[in-house]
Amino acid sequence: MRYVSTRGAAPVLNFEEAMLTGLARDGGLYVPETIPEMSADEIAALAGLSYEEAAFRVMRPFLGESFADDELGVIISRAYAGFGHAARAPLKQLAPNHFLLELFHGPTLAFKDFAMQLIGQLFQTALARSGQKITIVGATSGDTGSAAIEAFKGLDNVDVFILFPHGRVSEVQRRQMTTPSEANVHAIALDGDFDTCQGRLKDLFNDFEFRDAVGLAGVNSINWARVLAQVVYYFTSAVSLGAPHRKVSFTVPTGNFGDIFAGYIARRMGLPIETLVIATNQNDILHRALETGSYTPTGVVPSISPSMDIQVSSNFERALFDAYGRDGAAVAQLMDELKAGGSFAISQGALESLRETFATGRASEAETSATIKATLAATGELLCPHSAVGVKVASEHVGATPMITLATAHPAKFPDAVEAATGVRPGLPPRMADLFDREERVTRMADDLDALKSLIRERTGR
Ligand SMILES: *Cc1c(COP(=O)(O)O)cnc(C)c1O
């Protein structure tokens, strides 16, 4: 299995290389050269398997020679052993044809644990084999950072630096990043918003001398291995509702387009997904882009669903690459236009191709709160604000096909918003109850690239 860049001008890599590289050297994102398909019989055979067994079968074809079968089996079982639910990704029913896929039973209570725990084990196996040392730098709107720290803390041969926007993450998110005491963990509060953090991350990766000197590796949702890990729960949930014999649709609370792109891959692999609904909060660039054809970032307005407060949606580039017939030069040109002029227009052909797969919707702040309240009253289920954005948008798309909405975080990660909406303050699961008593360790920094580089070099001694 070979991986190519969405901008068509970076080296072709195998799975392990693409995973350790993250962002391609031409600024693009790695995607598989061809998408392996699963037959209806192979999909049907997933029924009744454990999450881990299904994960093995879905992911195996993408890994090529990079990991042996027995290695992969161990990696998967370690990755999901720390989850607080035996099903890993349990499915609940909300309404006659509307289901909720709970993706928040991992160690940091958000769906990002599914990918990050796996990638931690994949990295460790690969690095132990090569003796290589790496420096992971990640940008986070809150959940990626805590998931990465949880997955990499204390591992050999890895330092992990997480950039988060100062004052713009919830207290639970911040504490999950600042309280681990392992020496290889470095939490950095940057002045700015998530796009500032992501911008600085891209700058670090685009400085090839720095990148090679510190052995930079990325675990943001641009990392192909993360997308791949997320493909699995589309299969397990669809199969439990009758796929491949029955179609399903999904609604996905979306920010950086990683989670929903995994659904797109599942569909390309042969899973009968009718529609993938992109649900955005008031930062609705993806909703507007698919409605109007114009991709125009407007600046982030902070919301009660902060992990979706994003205007530059990195993984959307992967969808564009396919929509433009895998023409890397065309994608590179769009990204140049975005950088130079602040927006680009999606061609009519590409727009039609995107609309065949994706529908969109947005939820305002008031609608999000109202949905948390109404869902609690109707079902007893307490939603986090991100999941509520999904449920609100999904309710506008539920039809004859079963709809599965992804619940991306536990309500206790965003207790203020949930309490404001319902009067009920969600409690942390007992395994995390002492989070507020642990000591915090964080470096606050201005948005200054050179200072950031110096800090990383100093802390890693490279
Ligand atoms: C990261 C995150 C999202 C958005 O996921 P993307 O892959 O960036 O689209 C939604 N909800 C929660 C809780 C998240 O942590």
Short mmCIF file of C-alpha atoms and ligand atoms in Angstrom, two decimals:
data_model
loop_
_atom_site.label_atom_id
_atom_site.label_comp_id
_atom_site.label_asym_id
_atom_site.label_seq_id
_atom_site.Cartn_x
_atom_site.Cartn_y
_atom_site.Cartn_z
CA MET A 1 0.00 0.00 0.00
CA ARG A 2 1.47 3.32 -1.12
CA TYR A 3 0.58 6.84 0.05
CA VAL A 4 0.59 9.94 -2.16
CA SER A 5 0.29 13.63 -1.32
CA THR A 6 -2.85 15.62 -2.12
CA ARG A 7 -0.58 18.19 -3.78
CA GLY A 8 1.11 15.63 -5.97
CA ALA A 9 4.72 16.74 -5.42
CA ALA A 10 6.00 14.86 -2.35
CA PRO A 11 7.71 11.46 -2.16
CA VAL A 12 5.42 8.42 -2.31
CA LEU A 13 5.62 6.62 1.07
CA ASN A 14 4.54 3.40 2.72
CA PHE A 15 2.15 3.36 5.71
CA GLU A 16 4.81 3.61 8.41
CA GLU A 17 6.61 6.46 6.65
CA ALA A 18 3.37 8.38 6.05
CA MET A 19 2.44 7.91 9.71
CA LEU A 20 5.79 9.16 11.02
CA THR A 21 5.87 12.05 8.55
CA GLY A 22 2.44 13.59 9.08
CA LEU A 23 2.33 16.61 6.77
CA ALA A 24 3.81 15.93 3.31
CA ARG A 25 6.83 18.00 2.22
CA ASP A 26 4.84 19.76 -0.52
CA GLY A 27 2.41 20.98 2.18
CA GLY A 28 -0.18 18.33 1.23
CA LEU A 29 -1.73 15.46 3.14
CA TYR A 30 -1.03 11.79 2.55
CA VAL A 31 -3.81 9.56 1.18
CA PRO A 32 -3.73 5.94 0.01
CA GLU A 33 -2.97 5.58 -3.69
CA THR A 34 -5.95 3.24 -4.00
CA ILE A 35 -8.73 2.52 -1.49
CA PRO A 36 -9.05 -1.18 -0.63
CA GLU A 37 -12.63 -2.46 -0.91
CA MET A 38 -14.46 -4.88 1.36
CA SER A 39 -17.04 -7.16 -0.24
CA ALA A 40 -20.58 -7.42 1.15
CA ASP A 41 -19.65 -10.84 2.57
CA GLU A 42 -16.59 -9.44 4.32
CA ILE A 43 -18.65 -6.62 5.79
CA ALA A 44 -21.40 -9.01 6.91
CA ALA A 45 -18.75 -11.14 8.62
CA LEU A 46 -17.93 -8.27 10.98
CA ALA A 47 -21.25 -8.83 12.76
CA GLY A 48 -20.77 -10.14 16.27
CA LEU A 49 -17.01 -9.55 16.39
CA SER A 50 -15.36 -7.58 19.18
CA TYR A 51 -14.37 -4.00 18.36
CA GLU A 52 -10.74 -5.10 18.29
CA GLU A 53 -11.36 -7.94 15.85
CA ALA A 54 -13.34 -5.67 13.55
CA ALA A 55 -10.59 -3.03 13.77
CA PHE A 56 -8.02 -5.59 12.64
CA ARG A 57 -10.02 -6.57 9.58
CA VAL A 58 -10.89 -3.02 8.53
CA MET A 59 -7.40 -1.55 8.98
CA ARG A 60 -5.19 -4.47 7.90
CA PRO A 61 -5.28 -3.77 4.12
CA PHE A 62 -4.05 -0.19 4.62
CA LEU A 63 -0.89 -1.15 6.50
CA GLY A 64 0.82 -3.16 3.77
CA GLU A 65 4.12 -4.59 4.98
CA SER A 66 4.64 -1.99 7.71
CA PHE A 67 3.37 -4.15 10.60
CA ALA A 68 3.07 -7.92 10.89
CA ASP A 69 -0.34 -9.44 11.68
CA ASP A 70 0.60 -10.49 15.20
CA GLU A 71 2.15 -7.06 15.88
CA LEU A 72 -1.02 -5.33 14.73
CA GLY A 73 -3.16 -7.58 16.91
CA VAL A 74 -1.16 -6.63 20.01
CA ILE A 75 -1.17 -2.93 19.07
CA ILE A 76 -4.96 -2.89 18.72
CA SER A 77 -5.61 -4.74 21.93
CA ARG A 78 -3.32 -2.42 23.92
CA ALA A 79 -4.87 0.65 22.30
CA TYR A 80 -8.39 -0.06 23.47
CA ALA A 81 -7.68 -1.81 26.79
CA GLY A 82 -7.99 1.47 28.73
CA PHE A 83 -11.51 2.21 27.55
CA GLY A 84 -14.29 2.35 30.10
CA HIS A 85 -16.85 0.38 28.06
CA ALA A 86 -16.60 -3.22 26.84
CA ALA A 87 -18.17 -2.35 23.48
CA ARG A 88 -15.66 0.55 23.03
CA ALA A 89 -18.14 2.39 20.77
CA PRO A 90 -21.65 1.53 22.02
CA LEU A 91 -24.73 2.54 20.02
CA LYS A 92 -27.80 3.99 21.75
CA GLN A 93 -31.20 4.79 20.33
CA LEU A 94 -32.52 8.38 20.58
CA ALA A 95 -35.66 8.28 18.43
CA PRO A 96 -37.41 5.85 16.06
CA ASN A 97 -34.76 6.04 13.34
CA HIS A 98 -32.03 8.00 15.07
CA PHE A 99 -29.09 6.49 16.92
CA LEU A 100 -26.20 7.89 18.95
CA LEU A 101 -22.74 6.39 18.64
CA GLU A 102 -20.97 7.02 21.96
CA LEU A 103 -17.31 7.66 21.20
CA PHE A 104 -16.37 9.09 24.59
CA HIS A 105 -15.45 6.08 26.70
CA GLY A 106 -11.68 6.44 26.16
CA PRO A 107 -9.15 7.80 28.69
CA THR A 108 -9.74 11.50 27.86
CA LEU A 109 -13.49 11.21 27.21
CA ALA A 110 -13.48 12.24 23.54
CA PHE A 111 -13.51 10.31 20.26
CA LYS A 112 -9.92 11.33 19.59
CA ASP A 113 -8.79 8.58 21.95
CA PHE A 114 -9.79 6.01 19.31
CA ALA A 115 -7.12 7.30 16.96
CA MET A 116 -4.57 8.59 19.42
CA GLN A 117 -4.35 5.48 21.57
CA LEU A 118 -3.79 3.41 18.44
CA ILE A 119 -1.20 5.79 17.01
CA GLY A 120 0.69 5.81 20.33
CA GLN A 121 1.07 2.03 20.12
CA LEU A 122 1.93 2.13 16.39
CA PHE A 123 4.64 4.77 17.02
CA GLN A 124 6.09 2.88 19.94
CA THR A 125 6.37 -0.33 17.94
CA ALA A 126 7.94 1.44 14.97
CA LEU A 127 10.41 3.46 17.08
CA ALA A 128 11.46 0.48 19.17
CA ARG A 129 12.32 -1.28 15.92
CA SER A 130 14.40 1.56 14.46
CA GLY A 131 15.84 3.11 17.64
CA GLN A 132 14.83 6.49 16.18
CA LYS A 133 13.92 9.40 18.51
CA ILE A 134 11.14 11.79 17.57
CA THR A 135 9.52 15.01 18.72
CA ILE A 136 5.78 15.14 18.43
CA VAL A 137 4.25 18.58 18.13
CA GLY A 138 0.51 18.91 18.02
CA ALA A 139 -1.93 21.81 17.83
CA THR A 140 -5.21 21.42 19.64
CA SER A 141 -8.53 23.09 20.18
CA GLY A 142 -8.65 21.00 23.37
CA ASP A 143 -9.32 17.34 22.76
CA THR A 144 -6.48 16.31 20.45
CA GLY A 145 -3.89 17.58 22.89
CA SER A 146 -5.16 15.71 25.89
CA ALA A 147 -5.63 12.55 23.83
CA ALA A 148 -2.06 12.83 22.46
CA ILE A 149 -0.56 13.43 25.88
CA GLU A 150 -2.48 10.52 27.33
CA ALA A 151 -1.31 8.26 24.49
CA PHE A 152 2.39 9.27 24.48
CA LYS A 153 3.19 10.18 28.09
CA GLY A 154 6.06 8.16 29.47
CA LEU A 155 6.81 6.37 26.16
CA ASP A 156 10.48 5.90 25.18
CA ASN A 157 12.06 7.84 22.31
CA VAL A 158 9.29 10.48 22.18
CA ASP A 159 8.84 14.03 23.44
CA VAL A 160 5.35 15.48 23.04
CA PHE A 161 4.68 19.24 22.76
CA ILE A 162 1.08 20.39 22.61
CA LEU A 163 0.10 23.92 21.56
CA PHE A 164 -3.31 25.04 22.77
CA PRO A 165 -4.98 28.47 22.56
CA HIS A 166 -4.61 30.18 25.93
CA GLY A 167 -7.94 30.68 27.68
CA ARG A 168 -9.95 28.99 24.92
CA VAL A 169 -10.16 25.41 26.15
CA SER A 170 -12.38 24.12 28.93
CA GLU A 171 -10.91 23.60 32.39
CA VAL A 172 -11.23 19.83 32.11
CA GLN A 173 -9.46 19.89 28.75
CA ARG A 174 -6.70 22.14 30.10
CA ARG A 175 -6.16 20.04 33.20
CA GLN A 176 -5.98 16.86 31.15
CA MET A 177 -3.05 18.46 29.30
CA THR A 178 -1.28 20.20 32.18
CA THR A 179 -1.48 17.64 34.99
CA PRO A 180 0.43 14.63 33.61
CA SER A 181 3.79 14.66 35.40
CA GLU A 182 5.85 12.64 32.90
CA ALA A 183 9.01 14.49 31.83
CA ASN A 184 8.37 13.94 28.10
CA VAL A 185 5.11 15.94 28.21
CA HIS A 186 5.20 19.69 27.39
CA ALA A 187 1.94 21.69 27.40
CA ILE A 188 2.19 25.14 25.78
CA ALA A 189 -0.52 27.80 26.09
CA LEU A 190 -0.17 30.05 23.04
CA ASP A 191 -1.73 33.51 22.72
CA GLY A 192 -4.25 33.21 19.87
CA ASP A 193 -6.95 30.81 18.68
CA PHE A 194 -6.80 27.27 17.32
CA ASP A 195 -5.96 28.47 13.81
CA THR A 196 -2.94 30.33 15.32
CA CYS A 197 -1.75 27.06 16.89
CA GLN A 198 -2.33 25.11 13.70
CA GLY A 199 -0.56 27.83 11.70
CA ARG A 200 2.51 27.65 13.94
CA LEU A 201 2.51 23.86 13.66
CA LYS A 202 2.54 24.13 9.86
CA ASP A 203 5.40 26.65 10.08
CA LEU A 204 7.46 24.21 12.15
CA PHE A 205 6.85 21.44 9.63
CA ASN A 206 7.71 23.69 6.70
CA ASP A 207 11.13 24.53 8.20
CA PHE A 208 12.87 21.40 6.92
CA GLU A 209 16.12 22.08 8.78
CA PHE A 210 14.32 22.34 12.11
CA ARG A 211 12.06 19.45 11.20
CA ASP A 212 14.99 17.11 10.56
CA ALA A 213 17.04 18.39 13.52
CA VAL A 214 14.42 17.56 16.15
CA GLY A 215 12.85 14.60 14.30
CA LEU A 216 9.49 16.29 14.06
CA ALA A 217 6.43 14.08 13.79
CA GLY A 218 2.80 15.11 13.71
CA VAL A 219 -0.23 13.48 15.25
CA ASN A 220 -2.84 16.05 14.28
CA SER A 221 -5.84 14.83 12.38
CA ILE A 222 -3.87 15.35 9.18
CA ASN A 223 -2.00 12.16 10.13
CA TRP A 224 -3.36 9.39 7.93
CA ALA A 225 -3.08 6.77 10.70
CA ARG A 226 -5.59 8.77 12.75
CA VAL A 227 -8.11 8.90 9.96
CA LEU A 228 -7.71 5.18 9.46
CA ALA A 229 -8.39 4.35 13.12
CA GLN A 230 -11.66 6.29 12.88
CA VAL A 231 -12.90 4.32 9.88
CA VAL A 232 -13.50 1.33 12.15
CA TYR A 233 -16.48 2.61 14.15
CA TYR A 234 -18.38 3.49 10.99
CA PHE A 235 -18.23 -0.20 10.14
CA THR A 236 -19.05 -1.57 13.58
CA SER A 237 -22.05 0.74 14.07
CA ALA A 238 -23.44 0.31 10.55
CA VAL A 239 -23.13 -3.47 10.78
CA SER A 240 -24.96 -3.51 14.10
CA LEU A 241 -27.88 -1.76 12.34
CA GLY A 242 -27.97 -4.25 9.49
CA ALA A 243 -25.29 -3.23 6.98
CA PRO A 244 -24.41 -4.36 4.38
CA HIS A 245 -28.04 -5.46 3.85
CA ARG A 246 -29.40 -2.11 4.98
CA LYS A 247 -28.09 1.39 4.29
CA VAL A 248 -27.30 3.86 7.04
CA SER A 249 -26.49 7.57 7.16
CA PHE A 250 -24.21 9.41 9.58
CA THR A 251 -24.17 12.91 11.02
CA VAL A 252 -20.77 14.03 12.24
CA PRO A 253 -20.00 17.12 14.36
CA THR A 254 -17.18 18.53 12.27
CA GLY A 255 -14.24 20.87 12.69
CA ASN A 256 -11.07 19.78 10.95
CA PHE A 257 -12.96 17.25 8.76
CA GLY A 258 -10.93 14.27 10.03
CA ASP A 259 -13.72 12.28 11.63
CA ILE A 260 -16.16 12.69 8.75
CA PHE A 261 -13.44 11.99 6.21
CA ALA A 262 -13.02 8.61 7.91
CA GLY A 263 -16.70 8.02 7.12
CA TYR A 264 -16.03 8.93 3.52
CA ILE A 265 -13.25 6.31 3.42
CA ALA A 266 -15.63 3.71 4.89
CA ARG A 267 -18.08 4.54 2.10
CA ARG A 268 -15.37 4.23 -0.55
CA MET A 269 -14.42 0.84 0.94
CA GLY A 270 -17.92 -0.41 0.23
CA LEU A 271 -19.88 0.31 3.40
CA PRO A 272 -23.40 1.26 2.20
CA ILE A 273 -23.56 4.79 3.60
CA GLU A 274 -26.28 6.85 1.97
CA THR A 275 -25.36 10.32 3.23
CA LEU A 276 -22.65 11.80 5.41
CA VAL A 277 -24.03 14.92 7.05
CA ILE A 278 -21.49 17.57 8.03
CA ALA A 279 -22.70 19.31 11.20
CA THR A 280 -21.03 22.61 12.09
CA ASN A 281 -21.51 25.13 14.86
CA GLN A 282 -21.63 28.87 14.12
CA ASN A 283 -18.13 28.54 12.63
CA ASP A 284 -19.78 27.15 9.55
CA ILE A 285 -17.23 27.42 6.77
CA LEU A 286 -17.88 23.87 5.57
CA HIS A 287 -21.63 24.39 5.52
CA ARG A 288 -21.19 27.61 3.52
CA ALA A 289 -18.59 26.06 1.20
CA LEU A 290 -20.91 23.25 0.16
CA GLU A 291 -23.91 25.56 -0.16
CA THR A 292 -22.20 28.29 -2.18
CA GLY A 293 -19.04 26.75 -3.64
CA SER A 294 -16.94 29.47 -2.05
CA TYR A 295 -14.44 28.44 0.63
CA THR A 296 -13.98 31.65 2.60
CA PRO A 297 -12.68 31.65 6.19
CA THR A 298 -14.12 34.51 8.21
CA GLY A 299 -12.33 34.31 11.57
CA VAL A 300 -13.27 32.11 14.48
CA VAL A 301 -16.09 33.08 16.84
CA PRO A 302 -15.67 31.17 20.13
CA SER A 303 -18.60 28.83 20.85
CA ILE A 304 -19.77 26.37 23.50
CA SER A 305 -18.46 23.58 21.22
CA PRO A 306 -14.82 24.77 21.16
CA SER A 307 -13.36 21.68 19.50
CA MET A 308 -15.21 22.72 16.35
CA ASP A 309 -14.14 26.38 16.45
CA ILE A 310 -12.14 26.07 13.27
CA GLN A 311 -12.13 27.97 10.01
CA VAL A 312 -9.25 26.32 8.20
CA SER A 313 -10.43 22.74 7.95
CA SER A 314 -7.27 20.83 7.09
CA ASN A 315 -8.67 17.46 6.12
CA PHE A 316 -11.12 18.98 3.67
CA GLU A 317 -8.14 19.02 1.33
CA ARG A 318 -8.36 15.24 1.16
CA ALA A 319 -11.98 15.40 0.01
CA LEU A 320 -11.08 18.09 -2.52
CA PHE A 321 -8.31 15.89 -3.90
CA ASP A 322 -10.84 13.20 -4.82
CA ALA A 323 -13.46 15.71 -5.95
CA TYR A 324 -10.87 17.12 -8.38
CA GLY A 325 -10.17 13.66 -9.81
CA ARG A 326 -6.99 13.27 -7.75
CA ASP A 327 -5.32 16.20 -9.50
CA GLY A 328 -2.62 17.30 -7.03
CA ALA A 329 -1.66 20.35 -9.06
CA ALA A 330 -5.26 21.60 -9.00
CA VAL A 331 -5.41 21.19 -5.21
CA ALA A 332 -2.06 22.95 -4.78
CA GLN A 333 -3.43 25.85 -6.81
CA LEU A 334 -6.54 26.13 -4.61
CA MET A 335 -4.37 26.19 -1.49
CA ASP A 336 -2.14 28.88 -3.02
CA GLU A 337 -5.25 30.95 -3.78
CA LEU A 338 -6.39 30.53 -0.18
CA LYS A 339 -3.03 31.67 1.15
CA ALA A 340 -2.70 34.63 -1.23
CA GLY A 341 -6.29 35.83 -1.50
CA GLY A 342 -8.02 34.42 1.59
CA SER A 343 -10.47 32.18 -0.28
CA PHE A 344 -11.00 29.89 -3.27
CA ALA A 345 -13.91 28.80 -5.44
CA ILE A 346 -14.71 25.09 -5.76
CA SER A 347 -15.26 24.12 -9.41
CA GLN A 348 -18.80 23.11 -10.42
CA GLY A 349 -17.73 19.53 -11.14
CA ALA A 350 -16.00 19.14 -7.79
CA LEU A 351 -18.94 20.69 -5.97
CA GLU A 352 -21.36 18.23 -7.57
CA SER A 353 -19.10 15.35 -6.65
CA LEU A 354 -18.93 16.51 -3.00
CA ARG A 355 -22.70 16.95 -2.83
CA GLU A 356 -23.25 13.34 -3.96
CA THR A 357 -21.76 12.18 -0.66
CA PHE A 358 -22.11 15.04 1.79
CA ALA A 359 -25.02 17.06 3.11
CA THR A 360 -24.53 19.88 5.60
CA GLY A 361 -26.21 21.78 8.38
CA ARG A 362 -25.30 24.23 11.13
CA ALA A 363 -26.50 24.76 14.67
CA SER A 364 -26.46 28.14 16.39
CA GLU A 365 -25.48 28.50 20.05
CA ALA A 366 -29.13 28.74 21.10
CA GLU A 367 -30.09 25.68 19.04
CA THR A 368 -27.22 23.71 20.55
CA SER A 369 -28.30 24.50 24.11
CA ALA A 370 -31.95 23.82 23.29
CA THR A 371 -30.98 20.43 21.85
CA ILE A 372 -29.07 19.45 25.00
CA LYS A 373 -32.15 20.31 27.06
CA ALA A 374 -34.68 18.65 24.76
CA THR A 375 -32.64 15.47 24.38
CA LEU A 376 -32.31 15.10 28.15
CA ALA A 377 -36.07 15.51 28.52
CA ALA A 378 -36.94 13.10 25.71
CA THR A 379 -34.35 10.35 26.29
CA GLY A 380 -32.49 10.91 29.56
CA GLU A 381 -29.26 11.26 27.57
CA LEU A 382 -26.98 14.16 28.53
CA LEU A 383 -25.18 15.39 25.38
CA CYS A 384 -21.96 17.37 25.18
CA PRO A 385 -22.33 20.55 23.09
CA HIS A 386 -20.51 19.03 20.07
CA SER A 387 -22.73 15.99 20.05
CA ALA A 388 -25.73 18.32 20.41
CA VAL A 389 -24.71 20.18 17.25
CA GLY A 390 -24.77 16.78 15.57
CA VAL A 391 -28.13 15.75 16.98
CA LYS A 392 -29.70 19.07 15.97
CA VAL A 393 -28.46 18.86 12.38
CA ALA A 394 -29.26 15.15 12.16
CA SER A 395 -32.86 15.77 13.20
CA GLU A 396 -33.24 17.77 9.97
CA HIS A 397 -31.98 14.82 7.90
CA VAL A 398 -33.59 11.76 9.53
CA GLY A 399 -35.67 9.90 6.95
CA ALA A 400 -36.26 6.29 5.97
CA THR A 401 -32.60 5.41 6.35
CA PRO A 402 -31.35 4.92 9.91
CA MET A 403 -29.32 7.93 11.04
CA ILE A 404 -26.32 7.51 13.34
CA THR A 405 -25.06 10.68 15.02
CA LEU A 406 -21.55 10.59 16.42
CA ALA A 407 -21.35 11.65 20.09
CA THR A 408 -17.82 12.99 20.11
CA ALA A 409 -17.25 13.86 23.78
CA HIS A 410 -18.53 13.09 27.26
CA PRO A 411 -20.74 15.85 28.72
CA ALA A 412 -18.43 16.16 31.75
CA LYS A 413 -15.74 17.59 29.48
CA PHE A 414 -17.94 20.67 28.99
CA PRO A 415 -19.82 20.90 32.30
CA ASP A 416 -20.51 24.67 32.18
CA ALA A 417 -22.32 24.57 28.84
CA VAL A 418 -24.27 21.46 29.82
CA GLU A 419 -25.28 22.91 33.18
CA ALA A 420 -26.31 26.21 31.59
CA ALA A 421 -28.57 24.30 29.17
CA THR A 422 -30.12 21.82 31.60
CA GLY A 423 -29.43 22.80 35.21
CA VAL A 424 -27.69 19.43 35.57
CA ARG A 425 -23.92 19.44 36.19
CA PRO A 426 -22.43 16.27 34.65
CA GLY A 427 -19.85 14.55 36.84
CA LEU A 428 -16.56 13.03 35.72
CA PRO A 429 -16.42 9.23 35.68
CA PRO A 430 -14.88 7.95 38.95
CA ARG A 431 -11.57 7.02 37.27
CA MET A 432 -10.90 10.77 36.73
CA ALA A 433 -12.44 12.20 39.85
CA ASP A 434 -9.17 13.68 41.21
CA LEU A 435 -8.42 15.77 38.10
CA PHE A 436 -9.07 19.04 39.91
CA ASP A 437 -6.64 18.20 42.72
CA ARG A 438 -3.63 17.45 40.52
CA GLU A 439 -0.85 20.02 40.03
CA GLU A 440 -0.67 21.87 36.69
CA ARG A 441 2.48 22.36 34.60
CA VAL A 442 2.27 24.65 31.53
CA THR A 443 4.37 27.16 29.55
CA ARG A 444 2.55 30.31 28.42
CA MET A 445 3.94 31.87 25.23
CA ALA A 446 3.26 34.73 22.82
CA ASP A 447 2.64 33.78 19.20
CA ASP A 448 6.36 33.83 18.28
CA LEU A 449 7.73 31.12 15.99
CA ASP A 450 11.41 31.61 16.86
CA ALA A 451 10.75 31.47 20.59
CA LEU A 452 8.77 28.28 20.03
CA LYS A 453 11.59 26.68 18.07
CA SER A 454 14.12 27.61 20.78
CA LEU A 455 11.93 26.13 23.48
CA ILE A 456 11.57 22.82 21.63
CA ARG A 457 15.32 22.61 20.95
CA GLU A 458 16.14 23.41 24.56
CA ARG A 459 13.73 20.89 26.03
CA THR A 460 14.74 18.08 23.64
CA GLY A 461 18.47 18.95 23.67
CA ARG A 462 18.57 18.65 19.85
C1 LIG B 1 -12.08 17.20 17.47
C2 LIG B 1 -13.50 17.20 17.85
C3 LIG B 1 -14.51 17.39 16.90
C4 LIG B 1 -14.21 17.67 15.45
O1 LIG B 1 -13.59 16.57 14.82
P1 LIG B 1 -12.83 16.79 13.44
O2 LIG B 1 -12.19 15.49 13.12
O3 LIG B 1 -11.82 17.88 13.68
O4 LIG B 1 -13.85 17.20 12.44
C5 LIG B 1 -15.81 17.32 17.33
N1 LIG B 1 -16.13 17.09 18.62
C6 LIG B 1 -15.18 16.92 19.55
C7 LIG B 1 -15.60 16.68 20.96
C8 LIG B 1 -13.85 16.96 19.21
O5 LIG B 1 -12.91 16.76 20.14
#
